[in-house]
C-alpha positions as YAML, in Angstrom:
chain: A
units: angstrom
residues:
- id: 1
  name: MET
  ca: [16.39, 19.88, -2.87]
- id: 2
  name: VAL
  ca: [15.89, 18.25, -6.28]
- id: 3
  name: SER
  ca: [19.28, 18.11, -7.96]
- id: 4
  name: SER
  ca: [18.67, 17.50, -11.67]
- id: 5
  name: SER
  ca: [16.18, 17.68, -14.52]
- id: 6
  name: HIS
  ca: [16.40, 13.89, -14.77]
- id: 7
  name: GLU
  ca: [15.28, 13.49, -11.16]
- id: 8
  name: ALA
  ca: [12.54, 16.11, -11.38]
- id: 9
  name: LEU
  ca: [10.70, 14.28, -14.16]
- id: 10
  name: HIS
  ca: [10.05, 11.11, -12.18]
- id: 11
  name: ARG
  ca: [9.90, 12.79, -8.73]
- id: 12
  name: ILE
  ca: [6.63, 14.42, -9.80]
- id: 13
  name: PHE
  ca: [5.02, 10.99, -9.63]
- id: 14
  name: GLN
  ca: [6.48, 10.36, -6.19]
- id: 15
  name: GLU
  ca: [4.88, 13.57, -4.91]
- id: 16
  name: ASP
  ca: [1.48, 12.52, -6.25]
- id: 17
  name: THR
  ca: [1.45, 8.74, -6.77]
- id: 18
  name: GLY
  ca: [-2.00, 8.86, -8.35]
- id: 19
  name: ALA
  ca: [-0.78, 11.14, -11.14]
- id: 20
  name: ILE
  ca: [0.74, 8.28, -13.13]
- id: 21
  name: VAL
  ca: [-2.65, 6.58, -13.46]
- id: 22
  name: ARG
  ca: [-4.18, 9.86, -14.63]
- id: 23
  name: ALA
  ca: [-1.36, 10.23, -17.16]
- id: 24
  name: LEU
  ca: [-1.99, 6.74, -18.53]
- id: 25
  name: ARG
  ca: [-5.67, 7.42, -19.01]
- id: 26
  name: GLN
  ca: [-5.63, 11.04, -20.15]
- id: 27
  name: LEU
  ca: [-2.41, 11.25, -22.18]
- id: 28
  name: LEU
  ca: [-1.88, 7.70, -23.50]
- id: 29
  name: GLY
  ca: [-5.48, 6.51, -23.63]
- id: 30
  name: VAL
  ca: [-4.66, 3.36, -21.63]
- id: 31
  name: PRO
  ca: [-7.83, 2.00, -19.97]
- id: 32
  name: PHE
  ca: [-6.15, 1.37, -16.62]
- id: 33
  name: PRO
  ca: [-8.51, 0.11, -13.88]
- id: 34
  name: GLU
  ca: [-9.55, 2.21, -10.89]
- id: 35
  name: ALA
  ca: [-6.73, 2.31, -8.33]
- id: 36
  name: SER
  ca: [-7.52, 1.84, -4.64]
- id: 37
  name: SER
  ca: [-4.02, 2.89, -3.53]
- id: 38
  name: ALA
  ca: [-0.61, 3.76, -4.94]
- id: 39
  name: PHE
  ca: [2.66, 4.17, -3.08]
- id: 40
  name: VAL
  ca: [6.41, 4.42, -3.65]
- id: 41
  name: VAL
  ca: [8.51, 1.30, -3.04]
- id: 42
  name: SER
  ca: [12.26, 0.76, -3.11]
- id: 43
  name: PRO
  ca: [13.60, 1.22, -6.66]
- id: 44
  name: ASP
  ca: [16.50, -1.22, -6.09]
- id: 45
  name: LEU
  ca: [16.32, -4.17, -8.52]
- id: 46
  name: THR
  ca: [19.85, -5.40, -7.77]
- id: 47
  name: GLU
  ca: [20.42, -9.14, -7.59]
- id: 48
  name: ILE
  ca: [23.03, -10.96, -5.48]
- id: 49
  name: ALA
  ca: [25.50, -10.65, -8.35]
- id: 50
  name: PRO
  ca: [27.53, -7.41, -8.09]
- id: 51
  name: VAL
  ca: [25.61, -5.58, -10.80]
- id: 52
  name: GLU
  ca: [23.50, -2.70, -9.57]
- id: 53
  name: ARG
  ca: [20.24, -2.07, -11.40]
- id: 54
  name: ARG
  ca: [17.99, 0.68, -10.17]
- id: 55
  name: VAL
  ca: [14.89, 2.22, -11.71]
- id: 56
  name: ASP
  ca: [14.28, 5.93, -11.23]
- id: 57
  name: THR
  ca: [10.92, 5.53, -9.48]
- id: 58
  name: LEU
  ca: [9.03, 2.36, -8.61]
- id: 59
  name: LEU
  ca: [5.36, 2.66, -7.66]
- id: 60
  name: GLN
  ca: [3.07, -0.08, -6.42]
- id: 61
  name: VAL
  ca: [-0.51, 0.48, -7.53]
- id: 62
  name: GLU
  ca: [-3.37, -1.54, -6.08]
- id: 63
  name: THR
  ca: [-6.54, -2.03, -8.08]
- id: 64
  name: GLU
  ca: [-9.76, -3.71, -7.03]
- id: 65
  name: ALA
  ca: [-10.40, -5.31, -10.42]
- id: 66
  name: ASP
  ca: [-6.94, -6.40, -11.58]
- id: 67
  name: GLY
  ca: [-4.85, -6.74, -8.43]
- id: 68
  name: THR
  ca: [-1.39, -5.22, -8.01]
- id: 69
  name: TYR
  ca: [0.75, -3.45, -10.63]
- id: 70
  name: LEU
  ca: [4.37, -2.28, -10.37]
- id: 71
  name: PHE
  ca: [5.18, 0.87, -12.36]
- id: 72
  name: ALA
  ca: [8.83, 1.28, -13.30]
- id: 73
  name: ILE
  ca: [9.13, 4.98, -14.21]
- id: 74
  name: GLU
  ca: [12.29, 6.01, -16.06]
- id: 75
  name: SER
  ca: [13.48, 9.53, -17.01]
- id: 76
  name: GLN
  ca: [15.28, 9.50, -20.35]
- id: 77
  name: SER
  ca: [16.79, 12.71, -21.76]
- id: 78
  name: ARG
  ca: [18.79, 11.12, -24.61]
- id: 79
  name: ARG
  ca: [19.24, 7.90, -26.55]
- id: 80
  name: ASP
  ca: [21.14, 5.22, -24.69]
- id: 81
  name: PRO
  ca: [21.79, 1.91, -26.52]
- id: 82
  name: LYS
  ca: [22.14, 0.09, -23.20]
- id: 83
  name: LYS
  ca: [18.72, 1.09, -21.90]
- id: 84
  name: PRO
  ca: [16.44, -1.24, -23.93]
- id: 85
  name: ALA
  ca: [18.14, -4.34, -22.51]
- id: 86
  name: ALA
  ca: [17.99, -2.87, -19.00]
- id: 87
  name: TRP
  ca: [14.27, -2.09, -19.38]
- id: 88
  name: ALA
  ca: [13.54, -5.66, -20.51]
- id: 89
  name: TYR
  ca: [15.47, -6.90, -17.49]
- id: 90
  name: TYR
  ca: [13.56, -4.65, -15.10]
- id: 91
  name: LEU
  ca: [10.20, -5.99, -16.25]
- id: 92
  name: SER
  ca: [11.23, -9.66, -16.20]
- id: 93
  name: TYR
  ca: [12.90, -9.33, -12.81]
- id: 94
  name: MET
  ca: [9.97, -7.46, -11.24]
- id: 95
  name: HIS
  ca: [7.51, -10.09, -12.46]
- id: 96
  name: ALA
  ca: [9.68, -13.01, -11.33]
- id: 97
  name: LYS
  ca: [10.56, -11.47, -7.96]
- id: 98
  name: PHE
  ca: [7.25, -9.98, -6.87]
- id: 99
  name: GLY
  ca: [4.67, -11.81, -8.99]
- id: 100
  name: HIS
  ca: [2.90, -8.56, -9.91]
- id: 101
  name: GLN
  ca: [2.24, -7.21, -13.38]
- id: 102
  name: PRO
  ca: [5.07, -4.79, -14.32]
- id: 103
  name: VAL
  ca: [4.53, -1.64, -16.40]
- id: 104
  name: LEU
  ca: [7.36, 0.39, -17.97]
- id: 105
  name: ILE
  ca: [6.78, 4.14, -18.38]
- id: 106
  name: VAL
  ca: [9.48, 6.32, -19.94]
- id: 107
  name: LEU
  ca: [9.43, 10.11, -19.49]
- id: 108
  name: CYS
  ca: [11.18, 12.11, -22.24]
- id: 109
  name: PRO
  ca: [11.59, 15.92, -22.34]
- id: 110
  name: ASP
  ca: [12.19, 16.00, -26.12]
- id: 111
  name: GLU
  ca: [10.32, 14.44, -29.02]
- id: 112
  name: ALA
  ca: [13.31, 12.75, -30.71]
- id: 113
  name: THR
  ca: [14.13, 10.79, -27.56]
- id: 114
  name: ALA
  ca: [10.45, 9.97, -27.05]
- id: 115
  name: ARG
  ca: [10.21, 8.46, -30.55]
- id: 116
  name: TRP
  ca: [13.35, 6.40, -29.92]
- id: 117
  name: ALA
  ca: [12.11, 5.18, -26.53]
- id: 118
  name: ALA
  ca: [8.73, 4.13, -27.97]
- id: 119
  name: HIS
  ca: [10.28, 1.57, -30.35]
- id: 120
  name: PRO
  ca: [9.36, -2.01, -29.35]
- id: 121
  name: ILE
  ca: [12.23, -3.98, -27.83]
- id: 122
  name: ARG
  ca: [12.38, -7.47, -29.38]
- id: 123
  name: LEU
  ca: [14.63, -10.18, -28.00]
- id: 124
  name: GLY
  ca: [15.19, -13.42, -29.86]
- id: 125
  name: ILE
  ca: [14.54, -14.34, -33.50]
- id: 126
  name: PRO
  ca: [13.60, -11.15, -35.43]
- id: 127
  name: ASP
  ca: [10.41, -12.58, -36.96]
- id: 128
  name: CYS
  ca: [9.52, -14.63, -33.90]
- id: 129
  name: PRO
  ca: [10.82, -12.84, -30.79]
- id: 130
  name: SER
  ca: [10.80, -14.60, -27.43]
- id: 131
  name: LEU
  ca: [10.17, -11.33, -25.63]
- id: 132
  name: THR
  ca: [8.71, -8.04, -26.84]
- id: 133
  name: VAL
  ca: [8.73, -4.95, -24.62]
- id: 134
  name: ARG
  ca: [6.58, -1.96, -25.57]
- id: 135
  name: PRO
  ca: [7.43, 1.05, -23.37]
- id: 136
  name: LEU
  ca: [4.68, 3.53, -22.60]
- id: 137
  name: VAL
  ca: [6.25, 6.91, -23.36]
- id: 138
  name: LEU
  ca: [5.23, 10.36, -22.14]
- id: 139
  name: GLY
  ca: [6.81, 13.26, -24.00]
- id: 140
  name: PRO
  ca: [6.05, 16.57, -25.75]
- id: 141
  name: GLY
  ca: [3.99, 14.82, -28.41]
- id: 142
  name: ASN
  ca: [1.32, 13.47, -26.07]
- id: 143
  name: THR
  ca: [1.58, 15.82, -23.07]
- id: 144
  name: PRO
  ca: [-0.77, 18.82, -23.38]
- id: 145
  name: VAL
  ca: [0.50, 22.39, -23.14]
- id: 146
  name: VAL
  ca: [-1.12, 23.86, -20.01]
- id: 147
  name: THR
  ca: [-1.43, 27.66, -20.19]
- id: 148
  name: ASP
  ca: [-4.75, 28.15, -18.38]
- id: 149
  name: ALA
  ca: [-4.51, 28.60, -14.60]
- id: 150
  name: LYS
  ca: [-7.84, 26.77, -14.22]
- id: 151
  name: ASP
  ca: [-6.31, 23.68, -15.80]
- id: 152
  name: VAL
  ca: [-3.28, 23.98, -13.52]
- id: 153
  name: VAL
  ca: [-5.50, 24.09, -10.44]
- id: 154
  name: ARG
  ca: [-7.34, 21.01, -11.65]
- id: 155
  name: ASP
  ca: [-4.14, 18.89, -11.57]
- id: 156
  name: VAL
  ca: [-0.97, 20.62, -10.34]
- id: 157
  name: PRO
  ca: [1.37, 17.59, -10.66]
- id: 158
  name: MET
  ca: [0.42, 17.08, -14.30]
- id: 159
  name: ALA
  ca: [0.85, 20.82, -14.95]
- id: 160
  name: VAL
  ca: [4.35, 20.61, -13.45]
- id: 161
  name: PHE
  ca: [5.13, 17.66, -15.71]
- id: 162
  name: SER
  ca: [3.78, 19.60, -18.69]
- id: 163
  name: ALA
  ca: [5.99, 22.61, -17.87]
- id: 164
  name: ILE
  ca: [9.14, 20.46, -17.71]
- id: 165
  name: THR
  ca: [8.25, 18.44, -20.80]
- id: 166
  name: HIS
  ca: [7.58, 21.58, -22.86]
- id: 167
  name: SER
  ca: [10.60, 23.52, -21.56]
- id: 168
  name: LYS
  ca: [11.72, 24.19, -25.15]
- id: 169
  name: SER
  ca: [8.28, 25.14, -26.43]
- id: 170
  name: GLU
  ca: [7.57, 28.61, -27.79]
- id: 171
  name: ASN
  ca: [4.69, 28.74, -25.31]
- id: 172
  name: VAL
  ca: [6.87, 28.05, -22.28]
- id: 173
  name: ASP
  ca: [6.51, 31.62, -20.98]
- id: 174
  name: ALA
  ca: [2.71, 31.27, -20.78]
- id: 175
  name: ILE
  ca: [3.01, 27.76, -19.31]
- id: 176
  name: LEU
  ca: [5.28, 28.92, -16.49]
- id: 177
  name: LYS
  ca: [3.22, 32.03, -15.73]
- id: 178
  name: ALA
  ca: [0.06, 29.95, -15.34]
- id: 179
  name: LEU
  ca: [1.89, 27.54, -13.08]
- id: 180
  name: ALA
  ca: [3.48, 30.29, -10.96]
- id: 181
  name: THR
  ca: [0.07, 31.92, -10.48]
- id: 182
  name: THR
  ca: [-1.32, 28.67, -9.13]
- id: 183
  name: LEU
  ca: [1.64, 27.97, -6.83]
- id: 184
  name: ASN
  ca: [1.01, 31.37, -5.29]
- id: 185
  name: SER
  ca: [-2.35, 30.05, -4.08]
- id: 186
  name: LEU
  ca: [-1.00, 26.82, -2.53]
- id: 187
  name: ASP
  ca: [0.31, 26.41, 0.99]
- id: 188
  name: PRO
  ca: [4.05, 27.28, 1.19]
- id: 189
  name: GLU
  ca: [5.19, 23.71, 1.86]
- id: 190
  name: GLN
  ca: [3.57, 22.23, -1.23]
- id: 191
  name: ALA
  ca: [4.45, 25.24, -3.39]
- id: 192
  name: THR
  ca: [8.13, 24.93, -2.45]
- id: 193
  name: ILE
  ca: [8.26, 21.28, -3.47]
- id: 194
  name: TYR
  ca: [6.70, 21.93, -6.87]
- id: 195
  name: ALA
  ca: [8.76, 25.08, -7.47]
- id: 196
  name: GLU
  ca: [11.99, 23.13, -6.87]
- id: 197
  name: LEU
  ca: [10.85, 20.32, -9.16]
- id: 198
  name: VAL
  ca: [10.17, 22.80, -11.96]
- id: 199
  name: GLU
  ca: [13.49, 24.61, -11.49]
- id: 200
  name: ALA
  ca: [15.47, 21.36, -11.58]
- id: 201
  name: GLY
  ca: [13.40, 19.94, -14.42]
- id: 202
  name: LEU
  ca: [14.02, 22.93, -16.69]
- id: 203
  name: GLY
  ca: [17.75, 22.17, -16.61]
- id: 204
  name: ASN
  ca: [19.94, 24.62, -18.52]
- id: 205
  name: THR
  ca: [17.21, 25.81, -20.88]
- id: 206
  name: PRO
  ca: [16.33, 29.54, -21.24]
- id: 207
  name: ALA
  ca: [13.04, 28.66, -19.54]
- id: 208
  name: ARG
  ca: [14.90, 28.28, -16.26]
- id: 209
  name: LYS
  ca: [15.70, 32.02, -16.25]
- id: 210
  name: ILE
  ca: [12.02, 32.80, -16.84]
- id: 211
  name: TRP
  ca: [11.09, 30.54, -13.94]
- id: 212
  name: SER
  ca: [13.72, 32.09, -11.66]
- id: 213
  name: ASP
  ca: [12.32, 35.56, -12.34]
- id: 214
  name: LEU
  ca: [8.78, 34.36, -11.63]
- id: 215
  name: MET
  ca: [9.92, 32.70, -8.40]
- id: 216
  name: SER
  ca: [11.68, 35.88, -7.28]
- id: 217
  name: ALA
  ca: [8.34, 37.62, -7.38]
- id: 218
  name: LEU
  ca: [6.67, 34.67, -5.69]
- id: 219
  name: LEU
  ca: [9.20, 34.77, -2.84]
- id: 220
  name: ASN
  ca: [7.83, 38.16, -1.79]
- id: 221
  name: PHE
  ca: [4.71, 36.24, -0.82]
- id: 222
  name: PHE
  ca: [6.68, 33.52, 0.94]
- id: 223
  name: ARG
  ca: [8.99, 35.74, 3.03]
- id: 224
  name: SER
  ca: [6.73, 35.87, 6.03]
- id: 225
  name: GLU
  ca: [7.93, 34.34, 9.29]
- id: 226
  name: HIS
  ca: [5.32, 31.60, 8.96]
- id: 227
  name: ALA
  ca: [6.47, 30.69, 5.45]
- id: 228
  name: GLN
  ca: [10.14, 30.61, 6.40]
- id: 229
  name: ARG
  ca: [9.35, 28.32, 9.32]
- id: 230
  name: ALA
  ca: [7.38, 26.05, 6.99]
- id: 231
  name: PHE
  ca: [10.25, 25.92, 4.50]
- id: 232
  name: ALA
  ca: [12.69, 24.94, 7.26]
- id: 233
  name: GLU
  ca: [10.34, 22.16, 8.36]
- id: 234
  name: VAL
  ca: [10.01, 20.86, 4.80]
- id: 235
  name: ARG
  ca: [13.78, 20.73, 4.36]
- id: 236
  name: ALA
  ca: [14.22, 18.97, 7.72]
- id: 237
  name: GLU
  ca: [11.54, 16.43, 6.84]
- id: 238
  name: THR
  ca: [13.15, 15.82, 3.43]
- id: 239
  name: ARG
  ca: [16.55, 15.20, 5.02]
- id: 240
  name: ALA
  ca: [15.00, 12.80, 7.53]
- id: 241
  name: GLU
  ca: [13.12, 10.93, 4.79]
- id: 242
  name: THR
  ca: [16.32, 10.60, 2.78]
- id: 243
  name: GLN
  ca: [18.18, 9.15, 5.79]
- id: 244
  name: VAL
  ca: [15.41, 6.60, 6.32]
- id: 245
  name: GLU
  ca: [15.40, 5.55, 2.65]
- id: 246
  name: VAL
  ca: [19.18, 5.15, 2.54]
- id: 247
  name: ARG
  ca: [19.22, 3.12, 5.77]
- id: 248
  name: ALA
  ca: [16.45, 0.79, 4.54]
- id: 249
  name: GLU
  ca: [18.28, 0.24, 1.26]
- id: 250
  name: SER
  ca: [21.48, -0.53, 3.21]
- id: 251
  name: VAL
  ca: [19.71, -3.23, 5.25]
- id: 252
  name: LEU
  ca: [18.43, -4.95, 2.10]
- id: 253
  name: ARG
  ca: [21.75, -4.59, 0.32]
- id: 254
  name: VAL
  ca: [23.67, -6.26, 3.17]
- id: 255
  name: LEU
  ca: [21.22, -9.16, 3.17]
- id: 256
  name: ASN
  ca: [21.52, -9.54, -0.60]
- id: 257
  name: ALA
  ca: [25.32, -9.32, -0.50]
- id: 258
  name: ARG
  ca: [25.40, -12.12, 2.08]
- id: 259
  name: GLY
  ca: [23.27, -14.31, -0.17]
- id: 260
  name: LEU
  ca: [20.28, -14.49, 2.20]
- id: 261
  name: GLU
  ca: [16.83, -14.98, 0.77]
- id: 262
  name: VAL
  ca: [14.75, -11.82, 1.16]
- id: 263
  name: THR
  ca: [11.03, -12.39, 0.82]
- id: 264
  name: ALA
  ca: [8.63, -9.79, -0.53]
- id: 265
  name: GLU
  ca: [7.19, -9.45, 2.99]
- id: 266
  name: THR
  ca: [10.63, -8.74, 4.48]
- id: 267
  name: ARG
  ca: [11.46, -6.26, 1.72]
- id: 268
  name: GLU
  ca: [8.14, -4.47, 2.25]
- id: 269
  name: ARG
  ca: [8.55, -4.32, 6.04]
- id: 270
  name: VAL
  ca: [12.05, -2.86, 5.78]
- id: 271
  name: GLY
  ca: [11.12, -0.48, 2.95]
- id: 272
  name: SER
  ca: [8.04, 0.86, 4.74]
- id: 273
  name: CYS
  ca: [9.75, 1.40, 8.11]
- id: 274
  name: LYS
  ca: [10.10, 5.09, 9.05]
- id: 275
  name: ASP
  ca: [11.88, 4.55, 12.40]
- id: 276
  name: LEU
  ca: [15.57, 5.40, 11.90]
- id: 277
  name: ASP
  ca: [16.63, 3.84, 15.22]
- id: 278
  name: LEU
  ca: [14.87, 0.59, 14.35]
- id: 279
  name: LEU
  ca: [16.49, 0.56, 10.91]
- id: 280
  name: ASP
  ca: [19.89, 1.02, 12.58]
- id: 281
  name: THR
  ca: [19.14, -2.03, 14.72]
- id: 282
  name: TRP
  ca: [18.19, -4.06, 11.66]
- id: 283
  name: LEU
  ca: [21.32, -2.91, 9.83]
- id: 284
  name: ASP
  ca: [23.51, -4.15, 12.69]
- id: 285
  name: ARG
  ca: [21.68, -7.47, 12.70]
- id: 286
  name: ALA
  ca: [21.87, -7.83, 8.90]
- id: 287
  name: VAL
  ca: [25.61, -8.43, 9.23]
- id: 288
  name: THR
  ca: [25.21, -11.51, 11.46]
- id: 289
  name: VAL
  ca: [21.73, -13.08, 11.11]
- id: 290
  name: SER
  ca: [21.43, -16.47, 9.45]
- id: 291
  name: ARG
  ca: [17.98, -15.69, 8.03]
- id: 292
  name: ALA
  ca: [16.55, -12.37, 6.87]
- id: 293
  name: GLU
  ca: [13.49, -12.91, 9.10]
- id: 294
  name: ASP
  ca: [15.76, -12.88, 12.18]
- id: 295
  name: LEU
  ca: [16.09, -9.12, 11.74]
- id: 296
  name: PHE
  ca: [12.72, -8.72, 13.39]
- id: 297
  name: ALA
  ca: [13.38, -10.74, 16.54]
- id: 298
  name: ASP
  ca: [11.93, -8.95, 19.58]
- id: 299
  name: CYS
  ca: [10.74, -6.08, 17.34]
...
């Protein structure tokens, strides 16, 4: 269950990892190369020092022409004077740690915050900065209003993002109706995920009541025994995935806290493991091993 509007904004791009590339091209006009694959990686950018730094969503995107990119995707609902420095840190750390080109994308549900987030971040001498960060910002100003069901069908994740981003728009009723109509045609598992993202993403706006009413009608379609069984399976899978993610992060955190060097290969192997029992074994070993690579002995 998605718990907040903040989480819903970036979770859309976890559900469909290719959507962020489409957003860059279609909404921001960024000529990003053709991606061969894109997948979620651990968002933990914490160093050995006891300061936790975590991006909302971190995607690794592979391209045939330009190699690997890391997309740090941040949800930002209000101005935060501490964020620009954190964003600059994220990019520098990602580049130094992984050697891939980092990209910062900020998602804003209101135009004032989007304008603030788009300001270049300059560190150093004002007229000759040592580092300049230019966030790529997606907000109401450059996200289209999707009110045609045909457009929703063409790209459901981007339609969900549009609905959340334009939650305060005068057209929100039409936006949500078009989206609800399309969800009614999807399989129950996928529809449930997107419906929950929209509900959480709308926050405490009046649009949430509109969406709740639309979903009440939609539930009449989903109340079959087959649909209920599918919903239960989705929730069980989500809980299992969450357990795996937390356990993998715990393994890496223990290694970092002990001051052991964790290579990109080790981080990737731990982060991509879906076997909870194996992760438990690695967590036990992380407390005593002398090298991070010793986690994998006999595995």
